[in-house]
Amino acid sequence: MDDDWQQQIDALQEELVRRDDPAAWVREADAMDASRRYPALSLRGPVFGVAAQDPAAGPQWRLLKPVTDGMPQVARDGLHSHLWFTAKDDTDDPAVRRELLAAVAVMEREPVNEVEVCGVRYRVVRGDEFARCDDDGLEPPRPTDLEPVRRSWDKRAKDTASPDVGFVLDPARPDGLAAGALRLGLSDFAYTGARFPTDVREDSERAVATHPDPVLLPTGFGVVERGRHGWQPCGTLMATPHDARRLLYNGMSEIWAMLYRYDEAKKAKYARAAEEYKALDRADEFRFDGRLFRICRVERFLRMGPDGPEGPRPSDIDEYGPMKMHPTMDEDGTIHYESEETGQETG
């Protein structure tokens, strides 16, 4: 451990002692226990989101969109839409709208990872997703992980908002001793092994030098299923363990039947299983129909360099490219829709 990291760990310990926060000590004990029970890290791979640096809010980068997308272009599409709707709904100034729409026009044509609009820098950012594990599988939620104030199983209930939005990307964030030790371990992390192509390994090694400072993102929770080749994710990353449990419940009770076109017998069978799972209330594992599901704890980090968060790497893969996603808008806010019959735009 070099002197810089030792100083950071010492500072985190001093801060924890100064705060005299019993809840913080319990979380630290929980984290230390988890590191012993689940000693290995299982890497899933890259995830992408959007960050912004707005001088009006200070020099720091903040997340604008959650870092959960599986491809860079999905995150670009999210930024593309953000700029278009900002032009539509958040300004009456033609000059501001013109600048926003100019950036939209670029993103319709080119896979750009950064644009600057009205003095704000927007960047598609890249992180890595991983989970702790032991020989039996991935780590479930911890007792100290936050749950919603009101835990609802209603299919129409809103999911807890992503803690990513507005999150400050600060490598010196005082997250505690366990988090500091994890950041230390991740500082020189790079992809290794023959299962990664050469260009992926080279890009990963290069990122250690160009973006040396890891930032831990808010913990998420997901549903995974044990298959022939390990644990596979079933759905998106959720903000709390209960949101992930409700995701599994909704899948079994209704959504999977529509997606995979279950016949009536199988549909009823899975709906009954969903109610059995719901009755367990806080179950983080469920076996049914020869399948094993688990609610797991998912961690993520991204790298920071002198110029901010790391963007997509050359070896990151997109399955499609940029496209026009929204109708044409004039600088006065008039939207022109294309006629389905004539192919001509109408105001």
Coordinates of C-alpha atoms in Angstrom, one line a residue:
M1 CA 0.0 0.0 0.0
D2 CA 1.6 3.3 -1.0
D3 CA 1.6 6.4 1.3
D4 CA -1.2 8.1 -0.6
W5 CA -3.6 5.3 -0.1
Q6 CA -2.5 4.8 3.5
Q7 CA -3.3 8.4 4.2
Q8 CA -6.7 8.0 2.6
I9 CA -7.6 4.9 4.7
D10 CA -6.3 6.7 7.9
A11 CA -8.5 9.7 7.0
L12 CA -11.5 7.5 6.6
Q13 CA -10.9 5.9 9.9
E14 CA -10.5 9.3 11.6
E15 CA -13.7 10.5 10.1
L16 CA -15.6 7.4 11.2
V17 CA -14.3 7.9 14.8
R18 CA -15.1 11.6 14.7
R19 CA -18.7 11.1 13.6
D20 CA -19.4 8.6 16.4
D21 CA -22.2 7.2 14.3
P22 CA -23.4 3.8 15.6
A23 CA -25.3 3.1 12.3
A24 CA -22.1 3.7 10.4
W25 CA -20.2 1.2 12.6
V26 CA -22.9 -1.4 12.0
R27 CA -22.6 -0.9 8.3
E28 CA -18.8 -1.3 8.5
A29 CA -19.2 -4.5 10.5
D30 CA -21.7 -5.8 8.0
A31 CA -19.3 -5.0 5.1
M32 CA -16.4 -6.7 6.8
D33 CA -18.5 -9.8 7.5
A34 CA -19.6 -9.9 3.8
S35 CA -16.0 -9.7 2.7
R36 CA -15.2 -12.8 4.7
R37 CA -18.3 -14.7 3.7
Y38 CA -18.1 -13.8 0.0
P39 CA -14.4 -13.4 -0.6
A40 CA -14.3 -13.4 -4.4
L41 CA -15.5 -10.8 -6.9
S42 CA -17.6 -11.9 -10.0
L43 CA -17.2 -9.5 -12.9
R44 CA -20.3 -9.1 -15.1
G45 CA -18.8 -6.5 -17.5
P46 CA -19.2 -2.9 -18.6
V47 CA -22.2 -0.7 -18.0
F48 CA -22.8 2.8 -19.4
G49 CA -24.6 6.0 -18.4
V50 CA -24.4 9.8 -18.8
A51 CA -22.6 12.4 -16.6
A52 CA -22.6 16.2 -16.7
Q53 CA -20.3 18.9 -15.6
D54 CA -22.3 22.1 -15.1
P55 CA -20.2 25.2 -14.0
A56 CA -23.4 26.6 -12.3
A57 CA -23.3 23.6 -9.9
G58 CA -19.5 23.5 -9.4
P59 CA -16.6 21.8 -11.0
Q60 CA -17.6 18.2 -10.1
W61 CA -19.1 15.7 -12.5
R62 CA -22.5 14.4 -11.6
L63 CA -24.5 11.5 -13.0
L64 CA -27.4 12.5 -15.2
K65 CA -28.5 9.1 -16.3
P66 CA -28.1 5.8 -14.3
V67 CA -25.0 3.7 -15.2
T68 CA -26.9 0.6 -16.1
D69 CA -27.0 0.5 -19.9
G70 CA -25.4 -2.5 -21.6
M71 CA -24.0 -0.7 -24.6
P72 CA -22.6 2.8 -25.2
Q73 CA -25.2 3.6 -27.9
V74 CA -28.0 3.0 -25.4
A75 CA -26.5 5.7 -23.2
R76 CA -26.0 8.0 -26.2
D77 CA -29.7 7.5 -27.0
G78 CA -30.5 8.6 -23.4
L79 CA -28.4 11.7 -23.8
H80 CA -29.9 12.4 -27.2
S81 CA -33.5 12.3 -25.8
H82 CA -32.5 14.4 -22.8
L83 CA -31.2 17.2 -25.0
W84 CA -34.3 17.0 -27.3
F85 CA -36.8 17.1 -24.4
T86 CA -34.8 19.9 -22.8
A87 CA -35.2 21.9 -26.0
K88 CA -38.9 21.1 -26.1
D89 CA -39.9 21.6 -22.5
D90 CA -37.3 23.5 -20.5
T91 CA -36.6 26.7 -22.5
D92 CA -38.3 29.5 -24.3
D93 CA -35.1 31.0 -25.6
P94 CA -34.6 30.4 -29.4
A95 CA -30.8 30.7 -29.1
V96 CA -30.7 28.1 -26.3
R97 CA -33.0 25.8 -28.2
R98 CA -31.0 26.2 -31.4
E99 CA -27.8 25.1 -29.5
L100 CA -29.6 22.1 -28.0
L101 CA -31.0 21.0 -31.3
A102 CA -27.5 21.4 -33.0
A103 CA -26.2 18.8 -30.5
V104 CA -29.2 16.6 -31.2
A105 CA -28.5 16.8 -34.9
V106 CA -24.9 15.6 -34.3
M107 CA -26.1 12.7 -32.2
E108 CA -28.5 11.6 -34.9
R109 CA -25.5 11.1 -37.2
E110 CA -22.4 10.3 -35.2
P111 CA -21.6 8.0 -32.2
V112 CA -20.2 10.9 -30.2
N113 CA -19.4 10.3 -26.5
E114 CA -19.3 14.0 -25.4
V115 CA -21.1 17.2 -26.3
E116 CA -21.0 20.7 -24.8
V117 CA -24.2 22.6 -24.8
C118 CA -24.8 26.0 -23.2
G119 CA -21.6 25.7 -21.2
V120 CA -22.5 22.2 -19.8
R121 CA -20.3 19.2 -20.7
Y122 CA -22.2 15.9 -21.2
R123 CA -20.3 12.7 -21.4
V124 CA -21.2 9.0 -21.9
V125 CA -19.4 7.2 -19.1
R126 CA -18.3 3.7 -18.6
G127 CA -18.3 1.6 -15.5
D128 CA -17.9 -2.1 -14.5
E129 CA -20.5 -4.2 -12.7
F130 CA -19.5 -6.9 -10.3
A131 CA -20.8 -8.9 -7.3
R132 CA -19.3 -10.6 -4.3
C133 CA -19.6 -14.4 -4.4
D134 CA -18.6 -17.7 -2.7
D135 CA -18.7 -21.2 -4.0
D136 CA -22.5 -21.2 -3.7
G137 CA -23.2 -18.1 -5.7
L138 CA -23.7 -14.3 -5.5
E139 CA -24.0 -12.3 -2.3
P140 CA -27.7 -11.6 -1.3
P141 CA -28.7 -8.2 0.3
R142 CA -27.2 -7.3 3.6
P143 CA -29.2 -6.6 6.7
T144 CA -28.1 -2.9 6.6
D145 CA -29.1 -2.3 3.0
L146 CA -31.9 0.3 2.8
E147 CA -35.4 -0.8 2.0
P148 CA -38.3 1.4 0.9
V149 CA -40.2 3.1 3.7
R150 CA -43.4 1.5 2.4
R151 CA -42.8 -1.9 0.8
S152 CA -45.6 -2.5 -1.7
W153 CA -46.2 -5.6 -3.9
D154 CA -48.6 -3.6 -6.1
K155 CA -47.8 -4.2 -9.8
R156 CA -48.6 -0.5 -10.4
A157 CA -46.4 0.8 -7.7
K158 CA -43.5 3.0 -8.7
D159 CA -40.0 1.7 -8.4
T160 CA -37.7 3.5 -6.0
A161 CA -35.8 6.3 -7.9
S162 CA -32.3 5.4 -9.0
P163 CA -29.7 6.8 -6.5
D164 CA -27.4 7.3 -9.5
V165 CA -29.2 10.5 -10.7
G166 CA -27.3 13.5 -9.2
F167 CA -24.6 11.3 -7.7
V168 CA -21.3 13.2 -7.4
L169 CA -18.3 11.5 -9.0
D170 CA -15.7 12.2 -6.3
P171 CA -12.8 9.7 -5.8
A172 CA -12.3 11.1 -2.3
R173 CA -15.9 10.5 -1.2
P174 CA -15.8 9.3 2.4
D175 CA -17.7 6.1 2.0
G176 CA -16.1 4.3 5.0
L177 CA -13.3 1.9 5.7
A178 CA -14.6 -1.0 3.7
A179 CA -15.4 1.1 0.7
G180 CA -11.9 2.7 0.9
A181 CA -10.3 -0.7 1.0
L182 CA -12.3 -1.9 -2.0
R183 CA -11.3 1.2 -4.0
L184 CA -7.7 0.5 -3.1
G185 CA -8.1 -3.1 -4.5
L186 CA -9.8 -1.8 -7.6
S187 CA -7.2 0.9 -8.4
D188 CA -5.1 -1.4 -10.5
F189 CA -7.9 -3.8 -11.6
A190 CA -7.6 -4.8 -15.3
Y191 CA -9.2 -7.5 -17.4
T192 CA -6.9 -10.6 -17.6
G193 CA -7.2 -14.1 -19.0
A194 CA -7.7 -15.7 -22.3
R195 CA -11.5 -15.3 -22.2
F196 CA -11.0 -11.5 -22.9
P197 CA -9.9 -10.6 -26.4
T198 CA -6.5 -8.9 -26.7
D199 CA -8.0 -5.4 -27.5
V200 CA -10.2 -5.6 -24.4
R201 CA -7.3 -6.4 -22.2
E202 CA -5.1 -3.7 -23.7
D203 CA -7.9 -1.1 -23.3
S204 CA -8.4 -2.2 -19.7
E205 CA -4.7 -1.9 -18.9
R206 CA -4.5 1.5 -20.5
A207 CA -7.4 2.8 -18.4
V208 CA -5.5 2.0 -15.2
A209 CA -3.0 4.6 -16.3
T210 CA -5.3 7.2 -17.9
H211 CA -8.1 7.0 -15.3
P212 CA -6.4 5.8 -12.1
D213 CA -9.0 6.8 -9.5
P214 CA -11.9 4.4 -8.9
V215 CA -15.3 5.8 -7.8
L216 CA -17.8 3.4 -6.2
L217 CA -21.3 3.9 -7.5
P218 CA -24.5 3.3 -5.4
T219 CA -25.2 -0.3 -4.7
G220 CA -28.0 -1.9 -6.8
F221 CA -30.0 -5.1 -6.6
G222 CA -31.0 -7.6 -9.2
V223 CA -32.7 -10.9 -9.9
V224 CA -30.4 -13.7 -11.1
E225 CA -31.2 -17.3 -12.2
R226 CA -28.8 -20.2 -11.9
G227 CA -28.3 -21.8 -15.2
R228 CA -25.9 -24.2 -16.9
H229 CA -23.2 -21.6 -17.3
G230 CA -23.6 -19.8 -14.0
W231 CA -25.8 -17.0 -12.7
Q232 CA -27.7 -15.0 -15.4
P233 CA -29.4 -11.7 -14.8
C234 CA -33.2 -11.5 -15.1
G235 CA -34.1 -7.9 -15.7
T236 CA -32.7 -4.5 -14.9
L237 CA -30.8 -3.2 -11.8
M238 CA -33.1 -2.0 -9.0
A239 CA -32.5 0.6 -6.2
T240 CA -33.5 -1.6 -3.2
P241 CA -33.8 -5.3 -2.4
H242 CA -37.6 -5.0 -2.2
D243 CA -37.7 -3.5 -5.7
A244 CA -35.8 -6.5 -7.0
R245 CA -38.1 -8.9 -5.1
R246 CA -41.1 -7.1 -6.7
L247 CA -39.4 -7.4 -10.1
L248 CA -39.2 -11.2 -9.6
Y249 CA -42.8 -11.3 -8.4
N250 CA -44.1 -9.3 -11.4
G251 CA -42.1 -11.5 -13.8
M252 CA -43.6 -14.7 -12.5
S253 CA -47.2 -13.3 -12.0
E254 CA -47.6 -11.6 -15.4
I255 CA -44.7 -10.3 -17.4
W256 CA -42.9 -13.5 -18.4
A257 CA -46.2 -15.0 -19.6
M258 CA -46.6 -12.2 -22.1
L259 CA -42.9 -12.1 -23.1
Y260 CA -42.6 -15.8 -23.6
R261 CA -46.2 -16.6 -24.6
Y262 CA -46.9 -19.1 -21.9
D263 CA -50.0 -21.3 -22.5
E264 CA -52.8 -21.0 -20.0
A265 CA -51.7 -23.9 -17.8
K266 CA -48.1 -22.6 -17.5
K267 CA -49.4 -19.0 -17.0
A268 CA -51.6 -20.1 -14.1
K269 CA -48.7 -22.2 -12.6
Y270 CA -46.3 -19.3 -12.6
A271 CA -49.0 -16.9 -11.2
R272 CA -49.5 -19.3 -8.2
A273 CA -45.8 -19.5 -7.7
A274 CA -45.6 -15.7 -7.6
E275 CA -48.2 -15.6 -4.8
E276 CA -46.2 -18.2 -2.9
Y277 CA -43.1 -16.1 -3.2
K278 CA -44.9 -12.9 -2.2
A279 CA -46.2 -14.7 1.0
L280 CA -42.5 -15.3 2.0
D281 CA -42.3 -11.5 2.3
R282 CA -38.5 -10.9 2.4
A283 CA -37.2 -14.1 0.7
D284 CA -34.0 -13.6 -1.3
E285 CA -34.0 -17.0 -2.9
F286 CA -36.8 -19.0 -4.5
R287 CA -36.9 -22.4 -6.1
F288 CA -39.7 -23.3 -8.5
D289 CA -40.3 -25.5 -11.5
G290 CA -36.7 -26.7 -11.5
R291 CA -35.4 -23.1 -11.5
L292 CA -33.4 -21.3 -8.8
F293 CA -33.7 -17.5 -8.5
R294 CA -31.8 -15.2 -6.1
I295 CA -31.9 -11.6 -5.2
C296 CA -28.3 -10.4 -5.4
R297 CA -26.3 -7.4 -4.4
V298 CA -24.7 -5.7 -7.3
E299 CA -21.8 -3.2 -7.1
R300 CA -20.3 -0.9 -9.7
F301 CA -17.4 1.4 -10.1
L302 CA -16.1 3.8 -12.8
R303 CA -12.7 5.3 -13.3
M304 CA -11.8 9.0 -13.1
G305 CA -8.9 10.8 -14.7
P306 CA -7.6 14.3 -14.8
D307 CA -10.3 15.3 -17.2
G308 CA -13.2 13.5 -15.5
P309 CA -14.9 10.1 -15.8
E310 CA -13.8 7.5 -18.3
G311 CA -15.9 7.2 -21.5
P312 CA -16.4 4.1 -23.7
R313 CA -13.4 2.2 -24.8
P314 CA -12.6 1.4 -28.4
S315 CA -13.2 -2.3 -27.7
D316 CA -16.7 -1.7 -26.3
I317 CA -19.3 -3.2 -28.6
D318 CA -22.5 -1.5 -30.0
E319 CA -25.1 -3.6 -31.8
Y320 CA -26.5 -0.6 -33.6
G321 CA -25.6 3.0 -34.4
P322 CA -27.0 6.5 -34.2
M323 CA -30.4 7.3 -35.6
K324 CA -33.1 10.0 -35.7
M325 CA -35.2 9.4 -32.6
H326 CA -37.5 12.4 -32.4
P327 CA -39.5 14.6 -34.8
T328 CA -37.8 17.7 -36.3
M329 CA -38.1 20.8 -34.1
D330 CA -37.7 24.5 -35.1
E331 CA -35.8 27.0 -32.9
D332 CA -39.3 28.4 -32.0
G333 CA -40.3 25.0 -30.6
T334 CA -42.6 24.0 -33.5
I335 CA -42.5 20.2 -34.0
H336 CA -42.9 18.8 -37.5
Y337 CA -44.3 15.3 -37.6
E338 CA -43.9 13.1 -40.7
S339 CA -47.1 12.0 -42.3
E340 CA -47.5 8.2 -42.5
E341 CA -49.3 8.4 -45.8
T342 CA -47.2 10.9 -47.7
G343 CA -43.9 10.7 -45.9
Q344 CA -44.0 14.5 -45.8
E345 CA -43.5 16.5 -42.6
T346 CA -46.5 18.4 -41.2
G347 CA -46.3 21.1 -38.6

